Amino acid sequence: MATISVYHEEQNRTYQVNVVLNSSIVSDGSGETDDYLLITTNIRKIDNTNFGTFMVRDLSDTPPSYPTATDFTELVNNYIEYFMDTAQLGQSSSSSSSSSSSSSEGETSSSSSSSDNNSGSSSSSSSSSSELISESSSSSSSSSSSSSSSSSSELYSESSSSSSSSSSSSSSSSSSSSSSSSSSSELYSESSSSSSSSSSSSSSSSSSSSSEMYSESSSSSGV
Amino acid sequence: MAVSYSIYDETAAKSRSVNVNFLGSVLADSGGAGTDTSLRYYFNVVTGARDVDGKRYETQVILNLDELVLNGTKQRRTDTAVAYTDIHDMLSDYLYDMINGHAADLFSSGVAYKGAMSFS
């Protein structure tokens, strides 16, 4: 089994991508054994759902919208890239850092100029998040399904609204900034829960397919 | 988690296994060109069975479906030079070769003589 560790610096968390060789009797009625790779990960999508299990029998079993790989190294690397791009690990982390920095500016001073700075920083964070929308939608359209891009747009629309509320209430400086930081922390839980409910159909289909896959392998191994 | 293929020798009444695993690590180049510093993913084929000359079978490393079992030039069962179609086809041919051995002039791949595994 090959286990690849993916370290996310800002979350200070390590994710795993597992590639396991498996052999079982396939359920196509022939009764012949088949050898294949099962690729799983604990990386979660932007809507907080699992990726499911990918079954690889040859080099054409690539991630969605990826071309046929030339060897198994390229194939596994493509899956890792697909997981990271779809989960938007790097992009979501950069947006969260910008929102926290704007709230810290609100704490330092409570004058009207700070509200300008705060509004300016919040608008810049929202503009940067809107840039991330275009980036995420373009990248996710190339590599993942449309459901993830729609959920990401929902996430950023929520983030822009929360940042505007923090700038408007920045006259009470420290309390509002603490509320903005708490709202930014709430942002992730809200976005994950709401987006998971919005795209539960696609995720449930993938999880159900993976469960079917496991049931097949378990039943066949029992045979 | 490796896949273990059990092979039973009826004559010797012994059973041997061939373990195949999928690994990811930095491979050292055995051709004297130094160490390949890039991480690579490959199939690793290992068996404790010995050849008819008493020597251990070397560990096989398979990076791609076009790495054919006979010196990378031929499939064992079909005597063809085309790449394997899938993982099952590839591993079956490698197992077939380890069990049945191959002769130097059996195919035009120029491989050295090896016989069937003795299961010793």
XYZ file of C-alpha atoms in Angstrom:
343
model
C 0.000 0.000 0.000
C 1.291 3.405 -0.906
C 0.332 6.164 1.514
C 0.977 9.718 0.435
C 0.920 12.440 3.070
C -0.325 15.857 2.054
C 0.568 18.524 4.580
C -1.537 21.687 4.719
C 0.517 24.374 6.359
C -2.162 26.816 7.489
C -4.436 24.153 8.879
C -1.365 22.413 10.303
C -2.918 19.165 9.295
C -1.710 16.204 7.332
C -4.040 14.389 4.973
C -3.486 10.968 3.495
C -4.012 9.541 0.060
C -3.956 5.742 0.086
C -3.376 3.555 -2.944
C -4.085 -0.102 -2.250
C -3.698 -3.073 -4.556
C -6.669 -5.374 -4.335
C -7.677 -8.635 -5.926
C -11.119 -10.146 -5.988
C -13.650 -11.900 -8.123
C -15.440 -9.385 -10.250
C -19.191 -9.303 -10.230
C -19.719 -9.528 -13.968
C -20.755 -13.156 -13.917
C -17.532 -14.524 -15.315
C -16.177 -15.591 -11.955
C -12.685 -14.503 -12.863
C -10.478 -12.652 -10.479
C -9.461 -9.116 -11.157
C -6.586 -7.011 -9.875
C -7.023 -3.321 -9.392
C -6.005 -0.336 -7.305
C -8.295 1.390 -4.839
C -7.511 5.040 -4.230
C -8.979 6.722 -1.175
C -8.265 9.882 0.770
C -9.400 11.619 3.926
C -9.282 14.953 2.147
C -12.775 16.369 2.036
C -14.388 18.358 -0.712
C -15.275 21.988 -0.261
C -18.789 20.883 0.720
C -17.280 18.644 3.445
C -18.215 15.406 1.711
C -15.947 12.487 0.987
C -14.372 11.820 -2.364
C -15.340 8.179 -2.247
C -13.213 5.352 -3.600
C -11.668 5.327 -7.046
C -11.104 1.987 -8.723
C -8.185 1.818 -11.148
C -7.804 -1.112 -13.521
C -5.607 0.552 -16.132
C -3.992 3.877 -16.901
C -7.151 5.253 -18.449
C -8.935 5.174 -15.092
C -7.951 8.720 -14.327
C -9.539 11.436 -12.226
C -12.414 13.305 -13.901
C -11.304 15.285 -16.956
C -7.710 14.043 -16.741
C -6.081 12.397 -19.769
C -4.758 8.850 -19.789
C -1.594 8.608 -17.734
C 1.683 7.388 -19.152
C 2.639 5.413 -16.053
C 1.430 4.748 -12.517
C 3.485 7.552 -11.034
C 1.728 10.099 -13.207
C -1.610 8.463 -12.468
C -1.202 8.713 -8.702
C 0.120 12.254 -8.953
C -2.929 13.208 -10.993
C -5.209 11.841 -8.290
C -3.363 13.789 -5.614
C -3.629 16.934 -7.698
C -7.304 16.283 -8.308
C -7.996 15.875 -4.594
C -6.156 19.048 -3.710
C -7.697 21.119 -6.494
C -11.234 19.945 -5.819
C -10.884 20.488 -2.079
C -9.301 23.880 -2.827
C -6.824 23.370 -0.039
C -4.483 26.143 -1.108
C -7.154 28.579 -2.239
C -9.380 28.386 0.808
C -6.412 28.755 3.109
C -5.282 31.972 1.442
C -8.714 33.537 1.764
C -8.960 32.680 5.433
C -5.639 34.311 6.169
C -6.699 37.535 4.486
C -9.925 37.747 6.486
C -8.136 37.246 9.782
C -5.615 39.953 8.963
C -8.379 42.447 8.279
C -9.966 41.738 11.643
C -6.663 42.280 13.412
C -6.405 45.729 11.830
C -9.774 46.548 13.321
C -8.472 45.738 16.779
C -5.465 48.030 16.654
C -7.295 51.338 16.242
C -10.833 52.531 16.650
C -10.748 55.815 14.763
C -12.631 56.596 11.614
C -9.519 56.054 9.597
C -9.395 52.545 10.917
C -12.874 51.995 9.626
C -11.628 53.155 6.257
C -8.761 50.796 6.552
C -11.048 48.131 7.721
C -13.481 48.670 4.947
C -10.628 48.906 2.531
C -9.114 45.718 3.785
C -12.447 43.991 3.839
C -13.176 45.102 0.325
C -9.788 43.922 -0.743
C -10.414 40.612 0.906
C -13.748 40.354 -0.790
C -12.186 41.297 -4.089
C -9.500 38.734 -3.552
C -12.169 36.225 -2.723
C -14.002 37.119 -5.892
C -10.775 36.495 -7.739
C -10.637 33.185 -6.029
C -14.125 32.473 -7.257
C -13.020 32.878 -10.811
C -9.946 30.803 -10.165
C -11.795 28.119 -8.303
C -14.591 27.953 -10.799
C -12.176 27.678 -13.679
C -10.044 25.080 -11.986
C -12.956 23.119 -10.686
C -14.650 23.156 -14.041
C -11.563 21.629 -15.555
C -11.046 19.047 -12.882
C -14.209 18.533 -10.912
C -17.927 18.597 -11.188
C -20.046 21.693 -11.416
C -21.600 21.080 -8.031
C -18.369 21.903 -6.260
C -17.991 25.169 -8.143
C -21.509 26.204 -7.260
C -20.904 25.401 -3.619
C -17.694 27.389 -3.677
C -19.522 30.399 -5.060
C -22.009 30.099 -2.235
C -19.192 30.012 0.223
C -17.632 33.157 -1.070
C -20.873 35.012 -1.253
C -21.300 34.294 2.420
C -17.784 35.383 3.183
C -18.195 38.697 1.390
C -21.402 39.435 3.248
C -19.842 38.665 6.606
C -16.830 40.867 5.893
C -19.055 43.790 4.931
C -20.950 43.477 8.173
C -17.706 43.530 10.112
C -16.591 46.738 8.407
C -19.889 48.470 9.044
C -19.761 47.681 12.734
C -16.118 48.585 13.117
C -16.860 51.695 15.217
C -16.898 49.462 18.270
C -13.505 48.299 17.368
C -12.388 45.359 19.458
C -15.789 43.796 19.918
C -16.655 44.023 16.277
C -13.314 42.702 15.239
C -13.684 39.793 17.559
C -17.100 39.196 16.147
C -15.730 39.376 12.667
C -13.107 36.820 13.499
C -15.739 34.621 15.057
C -17.927 35.089 12.045
C -15.043 34.120 9.860
C -14.609 30.984 11.902
C -18.320 30.392 11.668
C -18.012 30.923 7.993
C -16.342 27.612 7.478
C -18.798 25.648 9.509
C -21.692 27.382 7.840
C -20.317 26.970 4.407
C -19.457 23.373 4.964
C -22.854 22.522 6.334
C -24.854 24.485 3.809
C -22.875 23.335 0.851
C -22.995 19.772 2.004
C -26.741 19.955 2.034
C -26.806 21.602 -1.363
C -24.648 19.051 -3.066
C -25.606 16.037 -1.072
C -26.993 14.334 -4.115
C -23.690 14.175 -5.931
C -21.756 13.221 -2.844
C -24.211 10.596 -1.796
C -23.983 9.039 -5.212
C -20.235 8.802 -4.943
C -20.343 7.456 -1.435
C -22.971 4.959 -2.351
C -20.897 3.805 -5.265
C -17.934 3.398 -2.992
C -19.970 1.464 -0.525
C -21.131 -0.719 -3.343
C -17.566 -1.203 -4.318
C -16.647 -2.254 -0.848
C -19.583 -4.560 -0.605
C -18.540 -6.151 -3.840
C -15.012 -6.648 -2.701
C -16.022 -7.906 0.686
C -18.562 -10.295 -0.715
C -16.199 -11.541 -3.347
C -13.420 -12.023 -0.861
C -15.835 -14.027 1.148
C -16.334 -16.201 -1.918
C -1.718 -4.090 1.896
C -0.253 -6.574 -0.469
C -2.037 -9.165 -2.519
C -0.773 -12.671 -1.943
C -1.131 -15.293 -4.659
C -0.834 -18.830 -3.368
C 0.693 -21.412 -5.704
C 0.428 -25.093 -4.898
C 2.962 -27.584 -6.185
C 1.211 -30.925 -6.416
C 4.414 -32.946 -6.826
C 6.150 -31.534 -3.796
C 2.875 -30.999 -1.956
C 4.058 -27.562 -1.024
C 2.508 -24.200 -1.303
C 4.358 -20.994 -2.027
C 3.136 -17.482 -2.335
C 3.897 -14.518 -4.530
C 3.279 -11.174 -2.878
C 2.482 -8.148 -4.983
C 2.322 -4.713 -3.440
C 1.863 -1.198 -4.724
C 4.454 1.107 -3.246
C 5.660 4.648 -3.491
C 9.293 5.447 -2.816
C 12.466 6.837 -4.297
C 14.036 4.249 -6.523
C 17.778 3.866 -6.860
C 18.878 3.308 -10.406
C 20.665 0.001 -10.688
C 22.209 0.983 -14.000
C 24.918 3.078 -12.397
C 23.344 6.380 -13.342
C 22.983 7.428 -9.721
C 19.891 7.861 -7.657
C 16.644 8.996 -9.113
C 15.494 11.561 -6.604
C 11.895 11.600 -7.736
C 9.217 9.696 -5.896
C 7.757 6.922 -7.977
C 4.893 4.514 -7.626
C 5.261 0.939 -8.743
C 4.238 -2.672 -8.279
C 6.597 -4.777 -6.237
C 6.572 -8.534 -6.885
C 8.272 -10.730 -4.291
C 8.272 -14.460 -3.688
C 10.018 -16.781 -1.295
C 10.009 -19.585 -3.846
C 13.314 -20.544 -5.401
C 14.254 -21.293 -8.925
C 15.377 -24.743 -10.075
C 18.983 -23.682 -9.561
C 18.252 -22.913 -5.909
C 18.549 -19.167 -6.329
C 15.978 -16.757 -5.141
C 13.810 -14.988 -7.603
C 14.727 -11.363 -7.889
C 12.249 -8.764 -6.786
C 10.381 -7.390 -9.757
C 9.597 -3.688 -10.038
C 6.884 -2.682 -12.503
C 6.381 0.990 -13.207
C 4.118 0.813 -16.191
C 1.847 -1.405 -18.224
C 4.351 -1.490 -21.079
C 7.039 -3.082 -18.921
C 6.725 -6.585 -20.298
C 7.962 -9.477 -18.259
C 10.603 -10.775 -20.686
C 13.278 -8.106 -20.482
C 10.618 -5.514 -21.076
C 10.156 -6.675 -24.656
C 7.703 -9.548 -24.664
C 4.654 -10.828 -22.910
C 5.193 -14.314 -21.587
C 1.925 -15.978 -22.480
C 1.196 -14.460 -25.837
C 4.704 -13.765 -27.212
C 3.627 -10.287 -28.170
C 5.361 -6.966 -27.735
C 2.277 -4.910 -26.981
C 1.676 -3.365 -23.591
C -0.576 -5.025 -21.078
C -4.126 -3.828 -21.233
C -4.748 -3.596 -17.500
C -3.291 -4.440 -14.094
C -4.800 -7.907 -13.978
C -3.366 -8.795 -17.384
C 0.059 -7.575 -16.303
C 0.188 -9.358 -12.966
C -1.140 -12.590 -14.444
C 1.660 -12.623 -16.985
C 4.284 -11.991 -14.330
C 2.897 -14.838 -12.230
C 2.772 -17.083 -15.261
C 6.401 -16.359 -15.972
C 7.506 -17.029 -12.408
C 5.673 -20.332 -12.274
C 6.572 -21.679 -15.672
C 9.981 -20.145 -16.257
C 11.305 -19.370 -19.665
C 14.038 -20.529 -22.008
C 16.700 -18.423 -23.613
C 15.540 -19.000 -27.147
C 11.886 -19.436 -26.425
C 11.137 -15.946 -27.623
C 13.275 -13.380 -29.312
C 13.738 -11.393 -26.148
C 17.186 -12.760 -25.340
C 16.374 -13.697 -21.785
C 18.575 -16.105 -19.863
C 17.337 -19.613 -19.193
C 15.150 -20.115 -16.207
C 13.017 -23.064 -15.383
C 9.946 -23.530 -13.338
C 9.977 -22.657 -9.682
C 11.054 -25.603 -7.634
C 9.121 -24.489 -4.548
C 12.081 -25.455 -2.450
